[in-house]
Short mmCIF file of C-alpha atoms in Angstrom, two decimals:
data_model
loop_
_atom_site.label_atom_id
_atom_site.label_comp_id
_atom_site.label_asym_id
_atom_site.label_seq_id
_atom_site.Cartn_x
_atom_site.Cartn_y
_atom_site.Cartn_z
CA MET A 211 16.51 3.84 12.03
CA ASP A 212 13.61 5.05 13.13
CA MET A 213 10.88 4.87 9.37
CA VAL A 214 7.01 6.91 9.48
CA LEU A 215 4.35 4.62 8.40
CA LEU A 216 3.38 4.85 4.75
CA ASP A 217 1.61 2.43 3.20
CA TRP A 218 -0.65 0.53 5.51
CA THR A 219 -2.29 -2.41 3.65
CA ARG A 220 -4.42 -5.28 4.17
CA LEU A 221 -3.02 -9.11 3.82
CA GLY A 222 -5.98 -10.84 4.42
CA ARG A 223 -6.02 -11.14 8.73
CA GLN A 224 -2.43 -9.50 9.48
CA TYR A 225 -1.49 -6.44 7.87
CA CYS A 226 1.38 -4.74 5.17
CA LEU A 227 3.44 -2.06 6.17
CA ALA A 228 5.20 0.06 4.02
CA GLY A 229 8.03 3.67 5.16
CA VAL A 230 10.44 6.55 4.34
CA ILE A 231 13.60 5.64 6.29
CA ALA A 232 16.29 8.89 5.70
CA VAL A 233 19.17 8.46 3.93
CA ASP A 234 22.09 11.12 3.17
CA GLY A 235 19.55 13.25 3.63
CA HIS A 236 17.93 11.78 0.72
CA LEU A 237 13.79 10.14 1.19
CA ARG A 238 13.98 5.81 0.73
CA VAL A 239 10.86 3.74 1.39
CA VAL A 240 11.12 0.77 3.35
CA ARG A 241 9.28 -2.21 3.59
CA PRO A 242 9.39 -3.92 7.52
CA LEU A 243 9.32 -7.41 7.17
CA PRO A 244 8.67 -10.00 10.67
CA ALA A 245 12.62 -11.44 10.55
CA ARG A 246 11.03 -14.97 12.17
CA SER A 247 9.54 -15.54 8.39
CA ARG A 248 12.91 -15.52 7.11
CA ASN A 249 13.66 -18.74 6.29
CA SER A 250 10.26 -19.53 4.77
CA PRO A 251 10.05 -19.26 1.13
CA PHE A 252 6.64 -16.79 1.07
CA PRO A 253 8.37 -14.45 3.06
CA ASN A 254 4.58 -12.01 2.80
CA THR A 255 4.00 -12.98 6.38
CA GLY A 256 2.24 -9.49 8.00
CA TRP A 257 2.04 -7.95 10.74
CA SER A 258 -0.59 -8.20 13.71
CA PRO A 259 -3.88 -6.30 14.46
CA PHE A 260 -2.49 -6.84 18.35
CA LEU A 261 1.28 -5.44 17.85
CA LEU A 262 -0.62 -1.75 15.47
CA ASP A 263 -4.29 -0.86 16.42
CA GLY A 264 -4.68 2.17 17.71
CA TRP A 265 -1.61 3.12 15.78
CA ALA A 266 -1.74 5.11 12.29
CA ARG A 267 -0.08 5.87 8.97
CA TRP A 268 2.53 8.70 9.68
CA ASP A 269 3.70 7.12 12.73
CA VAL A 270 7.54 7.14 13.35
CA PHE A 271 8.10 3.45 14.33
CA GLU A 272 11.60 2.43 15.50
CA LEU A 273 13.05 -0.73 13.26
CA VAL A 274 14.89 -3.11 15.39
CA ALA A 275 18.46 -4.31 13.88
CA PRO A 276 16.78 -3.32 11.06
CA GLU A 277 18.99 -6.39 8.14
CA PRO A 278 18.79 -5.62 3.66
CA GLY A 279 16.30 -8.56 2.87
CA ALA A 280 16.71 -10.53 0.12
CA GLY A 281 16.08 -7.95 -2.69
CA LEU A 282 14.53 -10.58 -5.06
CA ALA A 283 12.76 -7.35 -8.14
CA PRO A 284 10.53 -6.15 -8.02
CA HIS A 285 10.52 -6.08 -3.91
CA THR A 286 13.68 -4.82 -3.32
CA GLU A 287 12.00 -1.99 -0.24
CA ASP A 288 12.44 -5.30 1.71
CA VAL A 289 13.34 -4.88 4.92
CA TRP A 290 13.87 -7.82 8.39
CA VAL A 291 13.57 -6.64 11.64
CA GLN A 292 13.22 -8.08 14.98
CA ASP A 293 10.34 -5.74 15.62
CA LEU A 294 8.21 -1.87 15.18
CA ARG A 295 8.98 -0.02 18.30
CA PRO A 296 6.39 3.03 18.60
CA ARG A 297 8.10 6.64 19.02
CA ARG A 298 4.65 7.75 19.79
CA THR A 299 5.80 10.33 17.41
CA SER A 300 4.65 11.66 14.18
CA ALA A 301 5.15 13.44 11.32
CA ALA A 302 3.87 16.67 10.85
CA PRO A 303 1.43 17.75 8.24
CA ALA A 304 4.70 20.12 5.85
CA GLN A 305 6.78 16.73 6.91
CA ARG A 306 4.05 13.81 5.21
CA ARG A 307 3.58 16.41 2.48
CA THR A 308 7.49 16.67 1.62
CA ILE A 309 7.11 12.25 1.87
CA LEU A 310 4.82 12.32 -0.77
CA GLN A 311 6.43 14.27 -3.00
CA ALA A 312 9.22 13.10 -2.47
CA THR A 313 7.80 9.94 -3.54
CA LEU A 314 5.71 10.90 -6.61
CA THR A 315 7.32 8.32 -9.33
CA PRO A 316 8.80 11.12 -12.25
CA ALA A 317 6.38 11.52 -15.39
CA ASP A 318 8.85 10.75 -17.92
CA GLN A 319 9.88 7.07 -15.92
CA PRO A 320 7.89 4.06 -15.73
CA LEU A 321 5.93 3.80 -12.61
CA PHE A 322 8.39 0.68 -11.75
CA GLY A 323 11.77 1.46 -13.38
CA THR A 324 10.32 -0.88 -16.73
CA ALA A 325 6.78 -1.09 -17.90
CA LEU A 326 4.25 -2.93 -17.00
CA LYS A 327 2.26 -5.71 -18.60
CA PRO A 328 -1.18 -4.19 -19.71
CA THR A 329 -4.51 -7.22 -19.12
CA ARG A 330 -7.75 -6.29 -20.23
CA ALA A 331 -8.08 -4.22 -16.60
CA ALA A 332 -5.65 -4.85 -15.09
CA ALA A 333 -1.68 -4.76 -15.19
CA PHE A 334 1.14 -6.62 -13.42
CA LEU A 335 5.15 -6.57 -13.51
CA ASP A 336 6.70 -10.22 -14.70
CA PRO A 337 8.90 -11.72 -11.34
CA GLY A 338 13.04 -11.23 -11.32
CA THR A 339 11.74 -7.48 -13.29
CA GLY A 340 11.20 -3.91 -12.55
CA SER A 341 13.91 -2.05 -9.64
CA ARG A 342 10.40 -0.73 -7.21
CA SER A 343 6.66 -2.36 -5.92
CA LEU A 344 5.50 1.12 -4.18
CA ALA A 345 5.35 3.61 -6.01
CA GLY A 346 3.51 6.89 -6.29
CA ALA A 347 0.90 8.83 -8.60
CA LEU A 348 -0.66 11.48 -9.00
CA VAL A 349 -4.46 11.44 -9.96
CA PRO A 350 -7.14 13.80 -9.78
CA THR A 351 -10.14 12.76 -7.07
CA ARG A 352 -13.29 12.96 -10.48
CA GLN A 353 -11.63 9.95 -11.99
CA VAL A 354 -11.71 7.71 -9.14
CA ALA A 355 -14.76 5.75 -8.25
CA PHE A 356 -14.73 2.61 -6.73
CA SER A 357 -16.99 -0.71 -7.04
CA ALA A 358 -17.67 -4.09 -4.94
CA VAL A 359 -18.03 -7.09 -5.66
CA ARG A 360 -18.09 -10.80 -4.00
CA ARG A 361 -16.66 -13.55 -3.95
CA GLU A 362 -18.42 -17.19 -4.89
CA GLY A 363 -18.27 -18.30 -0.66
CA ALA A 364 -16.71 -15.14 0.80
CA ALA A 365 -17.86 -13.72 3.57
CA GLU A 366 -17.00 -10.13 3.21
CA PRO A 367 -17.43 -7.87 -1.04
CA ASP A 368 -13.93 -6.70 -2.08
CA PHE A 369 -13.36 -3.28 -3.26
CA ARG A 370 -12.45 -2.63 -7.14
CA VAL A 371 -10.86 1.54 -8.07
CA ARG A 372 -10.88 2.07 -11.41
CA LEU A 373 -8.81 5.08 -12.19
CA PRO A 374 -5.46 6.60 -14.50
CA VAL A 375 -2.56 4.61 -14.35
CA PRO A 376 -0.13 6.55 -16.06
CA GLY A 377 1.85 4.98 -18.98
CA LEU A 378 -1.31 2.53 -18.59
CA GLY A 379 -4.66 4.62 -18.55
CA GLU A 380 -7.83 3.54 -16.95
CA ARG A 381 -7.32 0.11 -14.42
CA ILE A 382 -9.29 -1.26 -12.32
CA LEU A 383 -7.00 -2.47 -9.01
CA PRO A 384 -7.33 -4.16 -5.57
CA VAL A 385 -8.23 -1.63 -2.88
CA LYS A 386 -5.40 -2.87 0.33
CA ASP A 387 -5.70 0.76 2.11
CA HIS A 388 -6.62 -0.21 5.75
CA PHE A 389 -8.18 3.65 6.68
CA LEU A 390 -9.90 3.85 3.55
CA LEU A 391 -11.25 0.41 3.69
CA ARG A 392 -11.96 0.97 8.01
CA GLN A 393 -14.11 3.56 6.93
CA ALA A 394 -16.28 1.84 4.52
CA GLU A 395 -16.53 -0.64 7.41
CA LEU A 396 -18.04 1.50 9.76
CA ALA A 397 -21.26 2.87 7.36
CA GLY A 398 -22.28 -0.72 7.59
CA GLU A 399 -23.48 -3.99 5.56
CA GLY A 400 -24.51 -2.84 2.61
CA GLU A 401 -22.46 -2.58 0.00
CA GLU A 402 -23.29 0.40 -1.93
CA ALA A 403 -22.85 2.03 1.94
CA ARG A 404 -19.36 1.54 1.29
CA VAL A 405 -18.99 2.32 -1.78
CA ASN A 406 -20.35 5.48 -1.29
CA ALA A 407 -18.07 5.93 1.73
CA LEU A 408 -14.95 5.31 -0.42
CA SER A 409 -16.02 7.63 -2.65
CA ARG A 410 -17.31 10.65 0.43
CA ALA A 411 -13.73 10.05 1.76
CA LEU A 412 -12.06 10.32 -1.47
CA ARG A 413 -14.20 13.30 -2.52
CA GLN A 414 -13.07 15.17 1.42
CA MET A 415 -9.40 15.31 0.42
CA GLY A 416 -9.47 16.89 -2.58
CA GLU A 417 -9.17 18.04 -6.20
CA GLN A 418 -6.15 15.71 -6.98
CA ILE A 419 -5.00 12.59 -5.08
CA VAL A 420 -1.31 10.93 -4.50
CA VAL A 421 -2.63 7.10 -4.80
CA ARG A 422 -0.06 4.75 -3.51
CA LEU A 423 0.08 2.00 -5.92
CA GLY A 424 2.12 -1.46 -5.18
CA LEU A 425 2.97 -5.07 -6.83
CA SER A 426 1.76 -8.06 -4.76
CA ARG A 427 3.63 -11.63 -4.74
CA PRO A 428 4.35 -13.11 -7.31
CA TYR A 429 0.46 -15.03 -7.24
CA PRO A 430 -0.23 -17.83 -7.47
CA PRO A 431 2.60 -19.15 -5.34
CA GLY A 432 5.36 -21.33 -7.01
CA ARG A 433 3.89 -21.60 -10.31
CA PRO A 434 5.70 -20.41 -13.24
CA ASP A 435 2.90 -18.50 -14.45
CA ALA A 436 3.05 -16.33 -11.26
CA ALA A 437 2.48 -12.36 -11.81
CA CYS A 438 3.41 -9.16 -9.46
CA TRP A 439 -0.25 -8.03 -9.58
CA LEU A 440 -0.95 -4.04 -9.48
CA MET A 441 -2.84 -2.87 -6.58
CA ALA A 442 -4.07 -0.32 -4.88
CA ASP A 443 -1.93 0.41 -1.64
CA GLY A 444 -3.35 4.09 0.11
CA PHE A 445 -5.09 6.68 -1.16
CA PHE A 446 -4.15 11.01 -0.16
CA SER A 447 -5.29 14.15 -0.56
CA SER A 448 -2.52 15.92 -2.87
CA SER A 449 -2.57 19.34 0.01
CA ASP A 450 -3.85 17.84 3.09
CA PRO A 451 -2.30 14.58 3.76
CA GLN A 452 -3.96 13.35 7.16
CA PRO A 453 -3.72 9.67 8.67
#
């Protein structure tokens, strides 16, 4: 089974991946998870950078020995795999645009199958609710703004993005897009330089972008008040979606 890699996000020092497969003529989003983590109480083990560095979004990978995941809402996209095997090819531009269009949530539907619960600045779903944990939305570029925050004791700043979320209005979300964050890191050490690099990269995508949104695993894990928090997983030009 082949998957076109779409979402490439950071999970600590590892990567969390999601992509699109073709099933009976329809495109379906899946999140491959290493099968070695099958018995973990928290199935959010990511993929090693040693395996994936050097590849890019839109590359095609074979899902080796895929099996259905636990399917615990809202993370219904989970699939256990033994390995990801690169096919050494990538989706053509027309196929990329088709994938982005097919993975947009219709405007008259909740992003994740049920309404998000807002906080003052963010949003979440309760574990066990919703029908999916990954979605896409069209957003005007001019309505997107980045910022940096530094947690006490952290070696690196965290980045946030302010953007309009369908059905909720403006929210401030953590930025998890690996490629966008990598561009910021290459811009230098200063927080201002990195925020400027994020903003510049976004402007180069055109007047309208596709924002890939995702829900975290229940956090804090194991607690009765855990929630699946809304995150910004990926940013794409809607007309020329590059890696």
